[in-house]
Short mmCIF file of C-alpha atoms and ligand atoms in Angstrom, two decimals:
data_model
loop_
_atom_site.label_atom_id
_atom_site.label_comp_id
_atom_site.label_asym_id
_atom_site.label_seq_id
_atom_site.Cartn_x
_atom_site.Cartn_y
_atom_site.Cartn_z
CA UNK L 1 18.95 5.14 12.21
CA UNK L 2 14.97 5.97 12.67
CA UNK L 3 14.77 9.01 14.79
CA UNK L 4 11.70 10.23 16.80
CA UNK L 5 9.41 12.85 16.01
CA UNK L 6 11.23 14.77 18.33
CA UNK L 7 14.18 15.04 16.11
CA UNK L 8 12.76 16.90 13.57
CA UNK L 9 9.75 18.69 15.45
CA UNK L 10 11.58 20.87 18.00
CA UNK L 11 8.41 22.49 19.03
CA UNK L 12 6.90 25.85 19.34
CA UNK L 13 3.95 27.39 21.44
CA UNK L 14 2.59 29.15 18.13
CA UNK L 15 1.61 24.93 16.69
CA UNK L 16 -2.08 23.51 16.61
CA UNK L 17 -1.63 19.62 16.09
CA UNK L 18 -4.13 18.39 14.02
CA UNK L 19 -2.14 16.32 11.68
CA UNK L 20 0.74 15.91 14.08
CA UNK L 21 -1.07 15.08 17.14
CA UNK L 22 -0.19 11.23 16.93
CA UNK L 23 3.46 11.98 15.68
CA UNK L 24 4.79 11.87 19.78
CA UNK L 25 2.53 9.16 20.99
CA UNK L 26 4.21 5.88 22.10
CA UNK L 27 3.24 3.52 19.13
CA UNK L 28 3.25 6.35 16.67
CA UNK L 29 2.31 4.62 13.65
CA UNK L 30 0.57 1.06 14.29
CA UNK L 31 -2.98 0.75 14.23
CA UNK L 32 -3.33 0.40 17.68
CA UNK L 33 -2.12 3.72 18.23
CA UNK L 34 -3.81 5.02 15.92
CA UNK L 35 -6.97 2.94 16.99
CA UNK L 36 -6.41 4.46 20.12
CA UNK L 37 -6.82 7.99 19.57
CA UNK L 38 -9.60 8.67 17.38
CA UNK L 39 -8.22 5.90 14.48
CA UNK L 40 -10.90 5.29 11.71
CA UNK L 41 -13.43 7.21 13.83
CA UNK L 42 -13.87 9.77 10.85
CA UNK L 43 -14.04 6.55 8.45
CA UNK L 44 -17.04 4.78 10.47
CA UNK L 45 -19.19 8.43 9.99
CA UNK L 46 -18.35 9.21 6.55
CA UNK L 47 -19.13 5.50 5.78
CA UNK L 48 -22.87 6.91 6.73
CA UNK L 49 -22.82 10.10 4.97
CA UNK L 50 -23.52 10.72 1.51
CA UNK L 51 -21.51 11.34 -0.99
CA UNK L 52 -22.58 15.06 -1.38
CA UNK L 53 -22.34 15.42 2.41
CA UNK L 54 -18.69 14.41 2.70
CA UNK L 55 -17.95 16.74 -0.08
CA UNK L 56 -19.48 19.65 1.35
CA UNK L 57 -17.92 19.03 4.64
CA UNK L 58 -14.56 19.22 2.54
CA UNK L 59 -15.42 22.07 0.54
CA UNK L 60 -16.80 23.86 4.15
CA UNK L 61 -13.11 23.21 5.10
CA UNK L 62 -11.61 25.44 2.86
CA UNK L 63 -8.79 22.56 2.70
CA UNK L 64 -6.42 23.80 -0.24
CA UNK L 65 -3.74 20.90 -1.47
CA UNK L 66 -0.77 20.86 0.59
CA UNK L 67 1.21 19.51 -2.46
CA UNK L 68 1.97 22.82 -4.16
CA UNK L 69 -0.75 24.58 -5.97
CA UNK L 70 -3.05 25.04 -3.10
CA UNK L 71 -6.22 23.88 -5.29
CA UNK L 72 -9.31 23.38 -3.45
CA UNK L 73 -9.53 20.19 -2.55
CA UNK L 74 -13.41 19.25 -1.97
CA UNK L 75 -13.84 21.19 -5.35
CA UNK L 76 -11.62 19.02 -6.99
CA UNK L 77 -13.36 15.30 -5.40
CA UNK L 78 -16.83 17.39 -6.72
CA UNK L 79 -15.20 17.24 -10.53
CA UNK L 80 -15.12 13.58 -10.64
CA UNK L 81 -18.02 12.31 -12.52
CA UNK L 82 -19.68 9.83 -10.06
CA UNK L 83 -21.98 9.08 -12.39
CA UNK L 84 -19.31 7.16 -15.27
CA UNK L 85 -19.35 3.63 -15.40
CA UNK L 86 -15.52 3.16 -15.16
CA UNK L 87 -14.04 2.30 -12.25
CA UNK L 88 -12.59 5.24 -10.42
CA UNK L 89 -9.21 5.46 -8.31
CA UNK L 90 -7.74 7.41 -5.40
CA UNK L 91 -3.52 8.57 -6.12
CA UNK L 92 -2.05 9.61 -3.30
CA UNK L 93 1.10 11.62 -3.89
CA UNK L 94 3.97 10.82 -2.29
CA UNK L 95 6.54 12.02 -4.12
CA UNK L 96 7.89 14.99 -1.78
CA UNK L 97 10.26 15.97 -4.57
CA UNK L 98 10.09 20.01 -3.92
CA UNK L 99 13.70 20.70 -2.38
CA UNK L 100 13.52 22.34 1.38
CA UNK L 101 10.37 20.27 1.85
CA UNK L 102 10.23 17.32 3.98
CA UNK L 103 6.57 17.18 5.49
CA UNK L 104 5.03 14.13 3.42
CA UNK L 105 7.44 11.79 5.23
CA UNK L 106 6.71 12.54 8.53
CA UNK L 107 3.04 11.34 7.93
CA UNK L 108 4.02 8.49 6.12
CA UNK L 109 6.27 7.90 9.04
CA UNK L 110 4.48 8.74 12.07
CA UNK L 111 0.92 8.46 10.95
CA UNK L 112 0.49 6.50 7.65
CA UNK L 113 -3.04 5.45 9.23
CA UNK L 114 -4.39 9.09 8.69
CA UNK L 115 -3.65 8.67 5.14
CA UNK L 116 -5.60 6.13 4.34
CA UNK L 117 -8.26 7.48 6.16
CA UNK L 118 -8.40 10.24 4.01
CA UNK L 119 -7.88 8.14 1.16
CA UNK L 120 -10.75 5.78 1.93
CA UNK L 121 -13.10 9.00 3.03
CA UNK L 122 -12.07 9.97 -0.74
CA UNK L 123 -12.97 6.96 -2.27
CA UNK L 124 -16.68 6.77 -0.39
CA UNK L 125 -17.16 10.33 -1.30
CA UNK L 126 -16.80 9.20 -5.58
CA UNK L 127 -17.62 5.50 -5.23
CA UNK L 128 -13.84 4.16 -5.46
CA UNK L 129 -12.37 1.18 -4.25
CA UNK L 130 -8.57 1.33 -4.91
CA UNK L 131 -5.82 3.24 -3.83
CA UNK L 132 -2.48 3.88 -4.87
CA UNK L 133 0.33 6.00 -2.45
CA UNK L 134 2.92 6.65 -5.17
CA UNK L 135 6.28 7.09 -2.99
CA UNK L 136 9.49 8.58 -3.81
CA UNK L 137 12.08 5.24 -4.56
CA UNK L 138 14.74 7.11 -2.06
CA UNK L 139 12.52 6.37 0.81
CA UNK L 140 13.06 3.12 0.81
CA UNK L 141 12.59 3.14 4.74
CA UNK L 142 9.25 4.92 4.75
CA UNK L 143 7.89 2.63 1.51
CA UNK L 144 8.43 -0.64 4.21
CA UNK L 145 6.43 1.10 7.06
CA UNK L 146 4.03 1.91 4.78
CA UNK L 147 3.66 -1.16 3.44
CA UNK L 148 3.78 -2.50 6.78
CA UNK L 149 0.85 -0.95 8.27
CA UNK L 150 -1.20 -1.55 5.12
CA UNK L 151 -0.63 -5.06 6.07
CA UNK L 152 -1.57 -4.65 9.76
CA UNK L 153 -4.87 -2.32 8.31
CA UNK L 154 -5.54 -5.60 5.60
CA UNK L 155 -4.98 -7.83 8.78
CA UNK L 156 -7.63 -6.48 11.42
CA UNK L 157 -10.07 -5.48 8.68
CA UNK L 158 -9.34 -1.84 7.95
CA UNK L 159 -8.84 -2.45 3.99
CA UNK L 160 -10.19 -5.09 1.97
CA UNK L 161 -13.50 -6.17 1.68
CA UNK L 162 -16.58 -4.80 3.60
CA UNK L 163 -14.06 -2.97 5.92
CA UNK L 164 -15.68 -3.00 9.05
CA UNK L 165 -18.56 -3.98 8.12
CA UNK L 166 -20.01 -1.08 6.53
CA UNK L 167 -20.62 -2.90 2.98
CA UNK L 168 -17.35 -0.50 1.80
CA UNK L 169 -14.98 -1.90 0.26
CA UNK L 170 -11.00 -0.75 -0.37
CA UNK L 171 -7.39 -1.91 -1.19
CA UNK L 172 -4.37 0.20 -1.16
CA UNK L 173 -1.30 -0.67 -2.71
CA UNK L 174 2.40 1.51 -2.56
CA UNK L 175 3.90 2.16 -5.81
CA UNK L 176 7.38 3.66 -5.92
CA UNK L 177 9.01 5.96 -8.19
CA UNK L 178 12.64 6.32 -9.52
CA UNK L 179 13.54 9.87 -7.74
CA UNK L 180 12.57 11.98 -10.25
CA UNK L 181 11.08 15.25 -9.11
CA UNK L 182 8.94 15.32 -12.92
CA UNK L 183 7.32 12.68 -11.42
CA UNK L 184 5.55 14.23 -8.22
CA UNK L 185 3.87 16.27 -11.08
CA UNK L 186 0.18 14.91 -11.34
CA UNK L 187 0.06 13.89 -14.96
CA UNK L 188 4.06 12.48 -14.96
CA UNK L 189 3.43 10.44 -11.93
CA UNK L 190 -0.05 8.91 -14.03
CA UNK L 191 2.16 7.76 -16.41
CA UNK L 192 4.81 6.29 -14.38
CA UNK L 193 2.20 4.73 -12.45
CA UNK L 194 0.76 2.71 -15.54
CA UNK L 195 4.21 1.93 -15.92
CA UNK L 196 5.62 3.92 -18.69
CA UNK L 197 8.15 6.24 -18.88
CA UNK L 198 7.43 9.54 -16.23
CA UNK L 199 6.84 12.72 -18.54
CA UNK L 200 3.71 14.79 -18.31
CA UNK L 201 0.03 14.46 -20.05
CA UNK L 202 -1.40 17.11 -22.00
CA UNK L 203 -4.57 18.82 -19.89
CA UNK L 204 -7.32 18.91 -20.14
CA UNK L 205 -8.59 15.95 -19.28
CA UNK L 206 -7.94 16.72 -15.61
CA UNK L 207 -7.32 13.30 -13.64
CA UNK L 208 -10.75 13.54 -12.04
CA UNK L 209 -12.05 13.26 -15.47
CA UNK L 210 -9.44 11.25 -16.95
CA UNK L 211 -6.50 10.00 -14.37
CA UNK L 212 -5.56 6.65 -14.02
CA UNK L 213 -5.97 4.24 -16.86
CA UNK L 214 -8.23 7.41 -18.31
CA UNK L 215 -10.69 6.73 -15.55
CA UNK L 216 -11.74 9.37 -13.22
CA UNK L 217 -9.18 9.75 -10.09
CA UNK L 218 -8.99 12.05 -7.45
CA UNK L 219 -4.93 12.83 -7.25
CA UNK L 220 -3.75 14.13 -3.87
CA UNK L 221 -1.08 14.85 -1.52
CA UNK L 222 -0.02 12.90 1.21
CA UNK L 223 -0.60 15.98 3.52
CA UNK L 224 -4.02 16.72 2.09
CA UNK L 225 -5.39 13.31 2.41
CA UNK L 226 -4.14 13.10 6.10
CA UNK L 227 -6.23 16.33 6.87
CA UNK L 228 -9.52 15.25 5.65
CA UNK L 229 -10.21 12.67 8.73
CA UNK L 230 -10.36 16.04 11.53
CA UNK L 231 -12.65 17.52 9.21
CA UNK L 232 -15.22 14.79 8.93
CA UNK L 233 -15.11 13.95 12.79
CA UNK L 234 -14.85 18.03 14.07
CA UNK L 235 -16.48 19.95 11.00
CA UNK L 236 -15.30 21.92 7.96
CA UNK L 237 -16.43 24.79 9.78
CA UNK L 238 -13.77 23.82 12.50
CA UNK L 239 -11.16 22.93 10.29
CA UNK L 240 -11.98 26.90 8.40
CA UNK L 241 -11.53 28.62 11.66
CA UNK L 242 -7.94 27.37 12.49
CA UNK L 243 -6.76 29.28 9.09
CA UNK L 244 -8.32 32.45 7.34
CA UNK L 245 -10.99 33.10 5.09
CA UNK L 246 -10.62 30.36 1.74
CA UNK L 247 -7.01 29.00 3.76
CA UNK L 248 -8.55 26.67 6.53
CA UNK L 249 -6.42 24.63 8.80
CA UNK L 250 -2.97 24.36 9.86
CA UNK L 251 -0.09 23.06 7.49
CA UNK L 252 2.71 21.29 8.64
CA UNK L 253 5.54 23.55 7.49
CA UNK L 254 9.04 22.71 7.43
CA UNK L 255 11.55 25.80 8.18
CA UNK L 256 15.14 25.35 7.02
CA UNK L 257 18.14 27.87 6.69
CA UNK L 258 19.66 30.54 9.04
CA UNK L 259 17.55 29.87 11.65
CA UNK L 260 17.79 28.82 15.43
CA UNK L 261 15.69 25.95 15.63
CA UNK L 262 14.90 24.59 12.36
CA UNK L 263 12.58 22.19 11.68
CA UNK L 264 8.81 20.89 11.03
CA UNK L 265 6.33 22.63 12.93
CA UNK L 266 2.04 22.85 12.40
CA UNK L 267 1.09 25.85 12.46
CA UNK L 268 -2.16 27.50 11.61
CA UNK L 269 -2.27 29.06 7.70
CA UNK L 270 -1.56 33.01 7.85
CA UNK L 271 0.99 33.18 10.52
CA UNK L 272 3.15 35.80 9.82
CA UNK L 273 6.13 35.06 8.09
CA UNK L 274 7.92 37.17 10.83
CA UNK L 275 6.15 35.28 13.34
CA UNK L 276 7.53 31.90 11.81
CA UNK L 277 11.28 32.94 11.30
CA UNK L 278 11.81 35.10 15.05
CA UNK L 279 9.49 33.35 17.24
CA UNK L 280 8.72 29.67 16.07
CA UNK L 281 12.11 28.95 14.27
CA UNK L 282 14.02 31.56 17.21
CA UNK L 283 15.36 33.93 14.87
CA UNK L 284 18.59 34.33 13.09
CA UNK L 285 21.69 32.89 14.49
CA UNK L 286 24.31 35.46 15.72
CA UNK L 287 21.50 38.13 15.36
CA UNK L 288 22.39 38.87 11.86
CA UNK L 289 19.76 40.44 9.62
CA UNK L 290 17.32 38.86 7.66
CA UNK L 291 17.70 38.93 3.89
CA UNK L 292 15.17 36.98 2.13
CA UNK L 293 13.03 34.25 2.34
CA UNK L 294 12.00 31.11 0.35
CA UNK L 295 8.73 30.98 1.34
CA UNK L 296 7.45 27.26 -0.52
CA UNK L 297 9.71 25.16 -1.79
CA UNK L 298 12.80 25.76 -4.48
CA UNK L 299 10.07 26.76 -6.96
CA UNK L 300 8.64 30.02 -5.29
CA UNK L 301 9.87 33.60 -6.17
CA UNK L 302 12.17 34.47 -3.01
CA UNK L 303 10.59 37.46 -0.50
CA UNK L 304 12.68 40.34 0.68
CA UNK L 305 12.69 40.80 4.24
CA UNK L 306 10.61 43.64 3.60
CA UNK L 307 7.56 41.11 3.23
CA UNK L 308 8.13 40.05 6.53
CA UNK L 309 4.83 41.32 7.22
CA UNK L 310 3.38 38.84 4.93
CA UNK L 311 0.53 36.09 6.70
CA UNK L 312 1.64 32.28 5.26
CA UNK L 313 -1.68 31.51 3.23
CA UNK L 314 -2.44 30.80 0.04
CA UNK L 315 -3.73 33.85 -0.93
CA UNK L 316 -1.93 36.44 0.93
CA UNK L 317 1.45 34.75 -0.21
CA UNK L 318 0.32 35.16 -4.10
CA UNK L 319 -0.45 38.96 -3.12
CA UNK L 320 3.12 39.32 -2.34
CA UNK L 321 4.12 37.75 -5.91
CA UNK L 322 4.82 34.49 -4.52
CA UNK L 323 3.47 31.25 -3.73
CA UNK L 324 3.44 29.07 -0.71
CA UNK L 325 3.95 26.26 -2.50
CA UNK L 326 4.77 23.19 -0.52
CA UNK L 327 5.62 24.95 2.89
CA UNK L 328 9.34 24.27 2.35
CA UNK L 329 10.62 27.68 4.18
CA UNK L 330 14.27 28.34 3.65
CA UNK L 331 15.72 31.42 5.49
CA UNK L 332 18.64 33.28 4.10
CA UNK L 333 20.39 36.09 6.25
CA UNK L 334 22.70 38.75 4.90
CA UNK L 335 25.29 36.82 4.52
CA UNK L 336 23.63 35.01 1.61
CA UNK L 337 25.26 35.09 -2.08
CA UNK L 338 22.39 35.37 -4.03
CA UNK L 339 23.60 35.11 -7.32
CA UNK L 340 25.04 31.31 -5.39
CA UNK L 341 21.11 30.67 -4.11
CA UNK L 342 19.90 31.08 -8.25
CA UNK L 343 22.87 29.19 -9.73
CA UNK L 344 22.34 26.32 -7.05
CA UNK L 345 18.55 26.21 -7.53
CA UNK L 346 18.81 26.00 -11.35
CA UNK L 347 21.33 23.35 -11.14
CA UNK L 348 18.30 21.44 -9.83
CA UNK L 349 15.97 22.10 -12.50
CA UNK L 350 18.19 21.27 -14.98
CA UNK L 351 19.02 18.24 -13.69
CA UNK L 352 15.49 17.23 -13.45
CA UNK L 353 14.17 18.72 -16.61
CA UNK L 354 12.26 15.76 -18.17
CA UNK L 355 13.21 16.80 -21.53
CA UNK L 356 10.38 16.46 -23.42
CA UNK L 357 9.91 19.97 -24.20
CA UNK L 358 12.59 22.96 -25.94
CA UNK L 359 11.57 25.93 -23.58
CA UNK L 360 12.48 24.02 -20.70
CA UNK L 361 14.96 21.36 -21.67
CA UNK L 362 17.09 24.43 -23.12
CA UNK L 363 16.12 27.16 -20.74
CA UNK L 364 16.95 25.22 -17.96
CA UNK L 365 20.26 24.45 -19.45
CA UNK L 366 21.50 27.39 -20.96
CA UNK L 367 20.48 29.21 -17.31
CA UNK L 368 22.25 27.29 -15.86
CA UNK L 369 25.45 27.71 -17.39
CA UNK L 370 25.32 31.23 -18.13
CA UNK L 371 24.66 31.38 -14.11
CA UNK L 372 27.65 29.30 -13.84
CA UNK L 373 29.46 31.48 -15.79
CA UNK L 374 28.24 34.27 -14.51
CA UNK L 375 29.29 33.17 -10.59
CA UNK L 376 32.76 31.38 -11.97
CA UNK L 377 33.83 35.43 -12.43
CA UNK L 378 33.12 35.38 -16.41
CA UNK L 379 29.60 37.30 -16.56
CA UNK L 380 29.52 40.61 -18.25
CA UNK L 381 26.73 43.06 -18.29
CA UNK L 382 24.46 41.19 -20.47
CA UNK L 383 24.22 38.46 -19.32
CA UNK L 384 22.20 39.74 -16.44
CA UNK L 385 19.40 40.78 -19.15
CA UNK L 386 20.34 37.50 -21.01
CA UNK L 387 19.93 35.30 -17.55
CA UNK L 388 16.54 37.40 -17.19
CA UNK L 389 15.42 37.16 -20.74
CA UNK L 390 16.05 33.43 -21.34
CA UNK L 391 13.86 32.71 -17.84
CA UNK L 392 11.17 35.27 -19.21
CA UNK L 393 10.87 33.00 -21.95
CA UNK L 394 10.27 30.16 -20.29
CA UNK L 395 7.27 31.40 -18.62
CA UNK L 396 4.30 29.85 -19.62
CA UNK L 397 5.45 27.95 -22.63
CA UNK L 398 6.51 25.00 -21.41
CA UNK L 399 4.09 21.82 -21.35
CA UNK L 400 3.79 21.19 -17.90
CA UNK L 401 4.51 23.78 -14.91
CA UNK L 402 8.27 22.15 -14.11
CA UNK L 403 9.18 24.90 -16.70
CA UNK L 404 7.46 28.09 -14.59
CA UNK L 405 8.84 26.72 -12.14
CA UNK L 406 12.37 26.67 -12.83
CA UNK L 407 12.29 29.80 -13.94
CA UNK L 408 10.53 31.45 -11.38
CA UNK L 409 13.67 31.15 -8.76
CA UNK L 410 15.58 33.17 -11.02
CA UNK L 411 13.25 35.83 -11.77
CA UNK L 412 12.31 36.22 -8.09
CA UNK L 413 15.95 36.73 -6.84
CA UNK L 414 16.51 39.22 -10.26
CA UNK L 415 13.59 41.92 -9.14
CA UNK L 416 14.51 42.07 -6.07
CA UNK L 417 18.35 41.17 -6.05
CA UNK L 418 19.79 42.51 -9.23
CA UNK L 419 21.98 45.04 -7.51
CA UNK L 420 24.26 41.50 -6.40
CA UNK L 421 24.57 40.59 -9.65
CA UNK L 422 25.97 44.15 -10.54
CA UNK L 423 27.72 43.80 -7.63
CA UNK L 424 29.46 40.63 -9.29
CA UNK L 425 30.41 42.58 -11.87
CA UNK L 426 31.91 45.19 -9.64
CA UNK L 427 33.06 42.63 -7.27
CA UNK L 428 32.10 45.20 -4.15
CA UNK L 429 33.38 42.55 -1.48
CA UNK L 430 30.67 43.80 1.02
CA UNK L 431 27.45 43.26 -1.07
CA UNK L 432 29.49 39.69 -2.07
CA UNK L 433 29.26 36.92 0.46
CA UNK L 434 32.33 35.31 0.57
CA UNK L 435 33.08 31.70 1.00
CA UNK L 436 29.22 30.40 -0.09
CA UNK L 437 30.33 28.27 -2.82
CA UNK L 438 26.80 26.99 -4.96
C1 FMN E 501 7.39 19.51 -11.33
C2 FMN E 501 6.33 19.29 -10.29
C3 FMN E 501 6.61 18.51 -9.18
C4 FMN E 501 5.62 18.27 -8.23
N1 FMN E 501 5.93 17.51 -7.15
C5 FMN E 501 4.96 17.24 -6.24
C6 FMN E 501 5.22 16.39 -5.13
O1 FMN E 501 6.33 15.90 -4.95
N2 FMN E 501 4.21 16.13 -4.27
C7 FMN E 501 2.95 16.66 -4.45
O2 FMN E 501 2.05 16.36 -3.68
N3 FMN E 501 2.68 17.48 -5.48
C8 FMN E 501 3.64 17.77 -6.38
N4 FMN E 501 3.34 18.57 -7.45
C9 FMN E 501 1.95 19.05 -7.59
C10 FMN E 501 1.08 17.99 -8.26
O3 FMN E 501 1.16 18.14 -9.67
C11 FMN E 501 -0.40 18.10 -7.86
O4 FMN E 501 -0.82 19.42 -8.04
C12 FMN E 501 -0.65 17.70 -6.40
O5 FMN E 501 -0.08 16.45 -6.09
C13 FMN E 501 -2.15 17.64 -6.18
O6 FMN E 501 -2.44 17.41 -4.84
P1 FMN E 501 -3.00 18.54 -3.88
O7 FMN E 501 -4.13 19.22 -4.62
O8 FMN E 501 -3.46 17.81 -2.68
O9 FMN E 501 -1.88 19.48 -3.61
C14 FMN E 501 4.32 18.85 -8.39
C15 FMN E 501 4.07 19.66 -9.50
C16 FMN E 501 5.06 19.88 -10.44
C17 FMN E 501 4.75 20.76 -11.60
S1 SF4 E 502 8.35 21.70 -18.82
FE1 SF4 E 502 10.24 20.56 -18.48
S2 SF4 E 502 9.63 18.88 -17.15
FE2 SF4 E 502 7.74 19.70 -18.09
S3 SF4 E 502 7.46 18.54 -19.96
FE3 SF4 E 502 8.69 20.28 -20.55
S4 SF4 E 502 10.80 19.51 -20.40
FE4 SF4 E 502 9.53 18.11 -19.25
#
């Protein structure tokens, strides 16, 4: 079953729709909705801009990538060296692999159009011609209506050759991937794009030096790429003022957990975390207290409700010795095993470990069964140093950032949880949930 926006957008008076304006519109999706309301309008003026000038527009934006890192994203189309002979190529990634985030699809879903907007804005802006939207193999639904409305943009002359005739011209092609979450990291999902097998590239290069085939690409996420077309038509200036200083715009964010009304809202970057969970999600159910937070994605250090406080940007979220990550919000009430939340996050990691490197390949492992251990009723003392030794050691010596950021979960939830892993030990009933089974 294919549900409506609706479903997963329950709505809130705190959202700005710039990205999900089209998502309720009858049509939502085709080219003639998106025709219809402002479609390829952002397109036809960039195709008359120069290259410098749709760059600065970006960079005026303040647009950080939406995939995880929050890198500047008109800085990063301004590395690409326009100047190489090779050809160059736009990646968009599609991956969504970050557990508690589900924002990607929605696009891809509701407004694929606005994509390939951005992607083709992209490709004027460097002087490239093809695209690739690399797409998680699981979404099998979402791969055919993207490949569907590629076909309708092919068919009324929105891709191709001389696309409208402004001399530009652009093909796009899907690509899926096999499910693994290695492979929504930039340099992994290179390599499984050219075919081989999906493990990470040594950097630099950077892929706007050397991406694709070693030619210069400009690598972004699905939600980035769908921003770009508001801030050629309104104005980077615009696009700043809806966020904070550095953070512009509005990120879709997707809030999941103990809360009322979960779901995928846009919302303006540095909100207040307290904001999000009591007033856009409508608080905690039962009116228990807050906990913690996830603030990004299964990879970000958790936030004590003491953070609360805390605007969701870039920026401020790093201040509080996190990161917002992927907007994948997960809110955990005091009912929450903690010591469950670490072993059931590093069960992940492990899982998707590529392998390819000892720090991680073994961290990940041996965390995850002393965890197991540890929440099975066998943990001593120790092992709450060992669990926060072996993740200590993982930081930073891994060969791609899947390592930091399996290990960053469990650090998180140590500093500011320990006392429930002594509490293990003890096995004080009150400070253990009961009945949370990892
Ligand atoms: C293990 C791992 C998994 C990642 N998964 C995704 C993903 O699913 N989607 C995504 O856009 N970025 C993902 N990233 C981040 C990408 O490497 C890259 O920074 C991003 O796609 C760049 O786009 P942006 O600048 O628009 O965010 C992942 C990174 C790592 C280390
Ligand atoms: S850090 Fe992990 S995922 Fe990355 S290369 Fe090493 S083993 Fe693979």
């Amino acid at each position: 079953m294919i549900y409506p926006a609706s479903h997963f957008m329950p709505g809130s008076e705190h959202e700005i729709k710039v990205i999900s304006k089209r998502f309720h519109l009858a049509g939502a999706g085709t080219l003639d909705t998106y025709l219809a309301n402002e479609g390829y309008q952002a397109f036809l003026k960039a195709s008359k801009m120069t290259q410098d000038a749709i760059i600065d527009e970006v960079k005026k934006s303040a647009l950080r990538g939406r995939g995880g890192a929050g890198f500047p994203a008109g800085m990063k189309w301004s590395f690409v060296p326009r100047a190489n002979p090779k050809p160059k190529y736009i990646v968009c990634n599609g991956d969504e692999s970050e557990p508690a985030t589900c924002k990607d699809r929605l696009l891809m879903q509701f407004d694929p159009h606005a994509i390939f907007e951005g992607m083709m804005i992209a490709g004027l802006s460097v002087g490239a011609h093809q695209g690739y939207i690399y797409v998680r193999g699981e979404f099998r639904f979402l791969i055919e209506i993207v490949e569907k409305a590629i076909d309708e943009a092919y068919a009324r002359g929105y891709l191709g050759k001389n696309i409208q005739g402004t001399g530009f011209d652009f093909d796009l092609a899907v690509h899926t991937g096999a499910g693994a979450y290695e492979c929504g990291e930039e340099s992994a999902l290179l390599e499984s794009l050219e075919g081989k097998r999906g493990i990470p590239r040594i950097r630099p290069p950077f892929p706007a030096v050397a991406g694709l085939y070693q030619c210069p690409t400009i690598l972004n996420n699905v939600e980035t790429f769908a921003s770009v077309p508001p801030i050629i038509i309104k104005g980077g200036e615009w696009y700043l003022g809806l966020g904070t200083p550095k953070n512009g715009g509005t990120r879709l964010f997707n809030i999941s957990g103990h809360v009322n009304k979960p779901g995928a809202y846009e919302l303006p970057l540095g909100i207040s975390l307290r904001k999000m969970v009591y007033e856009v999600a409508g608080g905690i159910p039962g009116g228990r207290k807050l906990k913690a937070v996830i603030p990004g994605g299964s990879s970000t250090p958790v936030m004590p409700a003491s953070q609360l406080d805390t605007p969701m940007d870039f920026d401020s979220v790093a201040k509080a010795g996190s990161m917002l990550g992927s907007g994948g919000v997960v809110v955990m009430d005091e009912t929450t095993d903690m010591v469950a939340v670490a072993l059931r996050i590093m069960r992940f990691y492990a899982h998707e470990s590529c392998g390819w490197c000892i720090p991680c390949r073994e961290g990940t492992t041996w965390l995850r069964k002393t965890l197991q251990r540890f929440y099975d009723g066998g943990g001593t003392t120790r092992d709450i140093d060992l669990i926060d030794n072996l993740a200590q050691n993982m930081m930073g010596r891994t060969f791609c950032p899947l390592g930091d950021a399996a290990a960053m979960p469990t650090l998180g939830i140590l500093k500011h949880f320990r006392h429930e892993f002594e509490a293990y030990l003890e096995r004080k009933p009150e400070l253990v949930a009961l009945g949370q089974k990892a």
